[in-house]
Tab-separated table of C-alpha atoms in Angstrom:
chain	number	residue	atom	x	y	z
F	139	GLU	CA	14.781	13.127	-8.727
F	140	ALA	CA	14.407	15.298	-5.416
F	141	GLY	CA	10.822	13.897	-3.920
F	142	VAL	CA	8.255	16.692	-2.436
F	143	ALA	CA	10.013	18.946	0.380
F	144	GLN	CA	8.031	19.545	3.551
F	145	SER	CA	8.972	21.934	6.729
F	146	PRO	CA	9.180	21.745	9.542
F	147	ARG	CA	9.193	18.206	10.524
F	148	TYR	CA	7.785	18.689	13.934
F	149	LYS	CA	5.736	21.880	15.469
F	150	ILE	CA	4.393	21.966	18.925
F	151	ILE	CA	2.364	24.898	19.451
F	152	GLU	CA	-0.596	25.660	22.154
F	153	LYS	CA	-4.423	26.767	21.307
F	154	ARG	CA	-4.830	29.754	19.411
F	155	GLN	CA	-1.503	30.212	18.180
F	156	SER	CA	-0.705	29.807	14.500
F	157	VAL	CA	1.233	27.908	12.585
F	158	ALA	CA	2.525	27.659	9.087
F	159	PHE	CA	3.794	24.536	7.164
F	160	TRP	CA	5.663	24.923	3.276
F	161	CYS	CA	5.698	22.451	0.476
F	162	ASN	CA	8.291	22.606	-2.631
F	163	PRO	CA	6.412	19.937	-5.366
F	164	ILE	CA	8.640	17.996	-6.870
F	165	SER	CA	9.819	20.163	-10.434
F	166	GLY	CA	7.317	20.025	-12.931
F	167	HIS	CA	4.351	18.453	-10.779
F	168	ALA	CA	1.113	20.847	-11.948
F	169	THR	CA	-1.010	19.359	-9.303
F	170	LEU	CA	-0.554	20.015	-5.622
F	171	TYR	CA	-2.500	18.464	-2.974
F	172	TRP	CA	-2.472	19.017	1.413
F	173	TYR	CA	-3.764	15.961	3.289
F	174	GLN	CA	-4.619	15.891	7.205
F	175	GLN	CA	-3.993	13.006	8.804
F	176	ILE	CA	-5.204	12.330	12.053
F	177	LEU	CA	-3.602	9.309	14.295
F	178	GLY	CA	-4.851	6.098	13.436
F	179	GLN	CA	-6.781	6.976	10.375
F	180	GLY	CA	-6.208	7.877	7.050
F	181	PRO	CA	-5.455	11.002	5.134
F	182	LYS	CA	-8.332	13.384	4.169
F	183	LEU	CA	-7.281	15.634	1.688
F	184	LEU	CA	-7.704	19.337	2.557
F	185	ILE	CA	-7.330	21.681	-0.691
F	186	GLN	CA	-6.218	20.588	-4.072
F	187	PHE	CA	-4.147	22.621	-6.437
F	188	GLN	CA	-3.744	23.016	-10.361
F	189	ASN	CA	-0.713	25.175	-10.944
F	190	ASN	CA	-1.618	28.234	-8.878
F	191	GLY	CA	-5.300	27.635	-8.754
F	192	VAL	CA	-7.638	25.767	-6.082
F	193	VAL	CA	-9.896	23.282	-7.951
F	194	ASP	CA	-11.307	21.577	-4.502
F	195	ASP	CA	-11.282	23.483	-0.662
F	196	SER	CA	-14.438	21.683	-0.297
F	197	GLN	CA	-13.101	20.069	3.394
F	198	LEU	CA	-10.862	22.988	4.218
F	199	PRO	CA	-12.129	24.707	7.477
F	200	LYS	CA	-11.400	28.191	6.150
F	201	ASP	CA	-12.373	29.658	9.301
F	202	ARG	CA	-9.090	28.858	10.290
F	203	PHE	CA	-7.262	26.943	7.462
F	204	SER	CA	-5.685	29.171	4.442
F	205	ALA	CA	-3.394	27.659	1.956
F	206	GLU	CA	-1.311	29.413	-1.283
F	207	ARG	CA	0.865	28.417	-3.943
F	208	LEU	CA	2.127	31.597	-5.102
F	209	LYS	CA	3.602	31.243	-9.301
F	210	GLY	CA	2.490	27.823	-9.238
F	211	VAL	CA	5.109	25.907	-7.636
F	212	ASP	CA	5.648	26.339	-3.601
F	213	SER	CA	2.807	26.211	-1.155
F	214	THR	CA	2.359	27.028	2.158
F	215	LEU	CA	-0.510	25.745	4.763
F	216	LYS	CA	-1.896	28.550	7.497
F	217	ILE	CA	-3.729	27.380	10.715
F	218	GLN	CA	-4.555	30.215	12.762
F	219	PRO	CA	-5.808	30.358	15.619
F	220	ALA	CA	-5.152	26.658	16.171
F	221	LYS	CA	-7.142	24.341	18.182
F	222	LEU	CA	-7.108	21.077	20.064
F	223	GLU	CA	-8.434	18.716	16.984
F	224	ASP	CA	-5.973	20.258	14.713
F	225	SER	CA	-3.128	18.085	16.076
F	226	ALA	CA	-2.320	15.506	13.152
F	227	VAL	CA	0.493	15.809	10.757
F	228	TYR	CA	0.168	17.670	7.413
F	229	LEU	CA	1.459	15.800	4.168
F	230	CYS	CA	2.371	17.523	1.123
F	231	ALA	CA	1.826	15.777	-2.029
F	232	SER	CA	2.204	16.612	-5.959
F	233	SER	CA	1.703	14.777	-9.048
F	234	LEU	CA	2.267	15.716	-13.053
F	235	LEU	CA	-1.031	15.571	-13.824
F	236	ARG	CA	-4.455	16.314	-11.800
F	237	GLY	CA	-6.702	13.159	-12.008
F	238	THR	CA	-4.293	10.765	-13.750
F	239	GLY	CA	-1.344	8.819	-11.988
F	240	GLU	CA	-0.059	8.571	-8.636
F	241	LEU	CA	0.477	10.872	-5.671
F	242	PHE	CA	3.966	12.002	-4.725
F	243	PHE	CA	3.950	12.477	-0.846
F	244	GLY	CA	5.959	14.140	1.749
F	245	GLU	CA	7.156	13.108	4.848
F	246	GLY	CA	4.730	14.567	6.344
F	247	SER	CA	4.684	17.761	9.292
F	248	ARG	CA	3.453	16.592	12.791
F	249	LEU	CA	1.452	19.218	14.662
F	250	THR	CA	0.897	18.893	18.323
F	251	VAL	CA	-1.590	22.044	19.226
F	252	LEU	CA	-1.242	21.840	23.768
R	40	SER	CA	-16.843	10.798	4.963
R	41	GLN	CA	-14.081	8.591	3.475
R	42	GLN	CA	-14.849	6.950	0.378
R	43	GLY	CA	-12.997	3.895	1.419
R	44	GLU	CA	-13.663	1.151	4.140
R	45	GLU	CA	-10.295	-1.426	4.326
R	46	ASP	CA	-10.361	-4.697	5.864
R	47	PRO	CA	-9.161	-5.858	8.237
R	48	GLN	CA	-7.747	-2.563	10.361
R	49	ALA	CA	-5.163	-4.695	11.354
R	50	LEU	CA	-3.250	-8.169	10.574
R	51	SER	CA	-0.212	-9.721	11.896
R	52	ILE	CA	1.306	-12.558	10.155
R	53	GLN	CA	4.257	-14.872	10.288
R	54	GLU	CA	7.095	-13.795	7.461
R	55	GLY	CA	6.660	-15.760	4.600
R	56	GLU	CA	2.992	-16.074	4.405
R	57	ASN	CA	0.868	-13.921	2.397
R	58	ALA	CA	-1.047	-11.059	3.546
R	59	THR	CA	-4.364	-10.003	2.085
R	60	MET	CA	-5.838	-6.438	2.364
R	61	ASN	CA	-9.662	-5.617	0.952
R	62	CYS	CA	-11.045	-2.174	0.648
R	63	SER	CA	-14.345	-1.464	-0.340
R	64	TYR	CA	-15.334	2.000	-1.816
R	65	LYS	CA	-18.830	4.085	-2.367
R	66	THR	CA	-18.888	5.666	-5.814
R	67	SER	CA	-17.541	5.406	-9.061
R	68	ILE	CA	-14.237	5.522	-9.693
R	69	ASN	CA	-11.606	6.259	-12.641
R	70	ASN	CA	-8.951	4.108	-11.064
R	71	LEU	CA	-8.151	2.460	-7.452
R	72	GLN	CA	-4.903	2.732	-6.137
R	73	TRP	CA	-2.857	1.231	-2.934
R	74	TYR	CA	-0.059	3.117	-1.008
R	75	ARG	CA	2.363	2.057	1.761
R	76	GLN	CA	3.209	3.968	4.965
R	77	ASN	CA	5.902	3.828	7.268
R	78	SER	CA	5.855	4.105	10.575
R	79	GLY	CA	6.748	8.229	10.659
R	80	ARG	CA	6.937	8.566	7.081
R	81	GLY	CA	4.619	9.344	4.015
R	82	LEU	CA	3.339	7.735	1.721
R	83	VAL	CA	5.008	5.423	-1.302
R	84	HIS	CA	2.257	4.837	-4.074
R	85	LEU	CA	2.721	0.866	-4.542
R	86	ILE	CA	0.605	0.041	-7.410
R	87	LEU	CA	-2.656	1.610	-9.704
R	88	ILE	CA	-5.265	-0.536	-11.155
R	89	ARG	CA	-7.925	1.142	-13.499
R	90	SER	CA	-12.065	0.591	-13.189
R	91	ASN	CA	-11.380	-0.963	-16.547
R	92	GLU	CA	-8.655	-3.807	-15.398
R	93	ARG	CA	-9.815	-6.677	-13.330
R	94	GLU	CA	-5.768	-7.596	-11.971
R	95	LYS	CA	-2.764	-6.334	-11.913
R	96	HIS	CA	0.313	-7.403	-10.196
R	97	SER	CA	3.833	-5.930	-9.411
R	98	GLY	CA	6.211	-8.045	-8.000
R	99	ARG	CA	4.814	-9.519	-5.136
R	100	LEU	CA	1.778	-7.794	-5.533
R	101	ARG	CA	-1.135	-8.772	-6.981
R	102	VAL	CA	-4.623	-6.277	-7.150
R	103	THR	CA	-7.776	-7.227	-8.182
R	104	LEU	CA	-10.941	-4.983	-8.682
R	105	ASP	CA	-14.612	-5.487	-8.729
R	106	THR	CA	-16.595	-2.633	-9.644
R	107	SER	CA	-19.578	-4.702	-9.963
R	108	LYS	CA	-19.344	-4.883	-6.015
R	109	LYS	CA	-17.411	-1.844	-5.468
R	110	SER	CA	-14.129	-3.629	-4.429
R	111	SER	CA	-10.659	-4.037	-4.414
R	112	SER	CA	-7.945	-6.482	-2.682
R	113	LEU	CA	-4.150	-6.254	-2.453
R	114	LEU	CA	-2.415	-9.387	-2.249
R	115	ILE	CA	1.389	-9.256	-0.724
R	116	THR	CA	2.549	-12.806	-1.399
R	117	ALA	CA	5.752	-14.041	0.605
R	118	SER	CA	5.812	-11.609	3.335
R	119	ARG	CA	9.031	-10.319	5.019
R	120	ALA	CA	9.688	-7.763	7.828
R	121	ALA	CA	10.504	-5.452	5.538
R	122	ASP	CA	6.822	-5.316	4.449
R	123	THR	CA	5.569	-3.968	7.991
R	124	ALA	CA	3.507	-0.974	7.424
R	125	SER	CA	0.168	0.772	7.081
R	126	TYR	CA	-1.703	0.266	3.539
R	127	PHE	CA	-3.917	2.803	2.454
R	128	CYS	CA	-6.450	2.308	-0.809
R	129	ALA	CA	-7.671	5.972	-2.626
R	130	SER	CA	-10.268	5.418	-4.920
R	131	LEU	CA	-10.004	8.491	-7.731
R	132	ILE	CA	-13.492	9.544	-7.756
R	133	GLN	CA	-14.866	9.754	-11.131
R	134	GLY	CA	-16.039	13.548	-11.973
R	135	ALA	CA	-14.856	15.095	-8.638
R	136	GLN	CA	-10.767	14.125	-10.043
R	137	LYS	CA	-10.083	13.547	-6.125
R	138	LEU	CA	-8.391	10.500	-4.561
R	139	VAL	CA	-10.178	9.692	-1.658
R	140	PHE	CA	-7.898	7.432	1.012
R	141	GLY	CA	-9.377	4.427	3.425
R	142	GLN	CA	-8.352	3.933	6.589
R	143	GLY	CA	-6.314	1.522	6.148
R	144	THR	CA	-4.800	-1.620	7.766
R	145	ARG	CA	-1.668	-1.874	9.768
R	146	LEU	CA	0.106	-5.281	8.715
R	147	THR	CA	2.596	-6.226	11.182
R	148	ILE	CA	5.608	-9.284	9.908
R	149	ASN	CA	6.352	-11.365	12.842
R	150	PRO	CA	10.195	-12.718	11.741
């Protein structure tokens, strides 16, 4: 079974530029999550989708971050414009059902903002 | 703020020894999960314990949950060099159905 795919693995941009990350969850997983993990910290939930609807985006900085999940499968997370403090690893995860068992994580996309 | 606090932040032991990590959380939960993260990689699920369970085992892992103290512990027995990683507890908040992670414990196993 293929795991959660993310791209790009690494991205370096200058502040005020934009960046987009892509995630393809495990086939059949209805719930998709984007987490932000700053170096030395635990992952922080940015947004949670159930199929193609948003169920929680309370910690998403909506003035600069946006995310969509078209057709309830792939998802894209965009940052525009980027700030220095956005330097982090952006982790995508999926689960079969919301609010039940384990999450399956991708390898993450490491963003460095200069 | 993060739901979970983990203790210790870092732990270094000799191969073959047991490692114990603790986690505390703030609000009512449906379950608590432990994940491992190797350097530069994604998180991998280790074990899940439901709010009505007190102890669970999986191989060399033993997890306990005390809902009255809002705390959990992860014990890794007979540690190996390959266990070197960061370990995170994650609590599924009741009602919100949101999985919130702690700050993690960085475990180093010395050969």
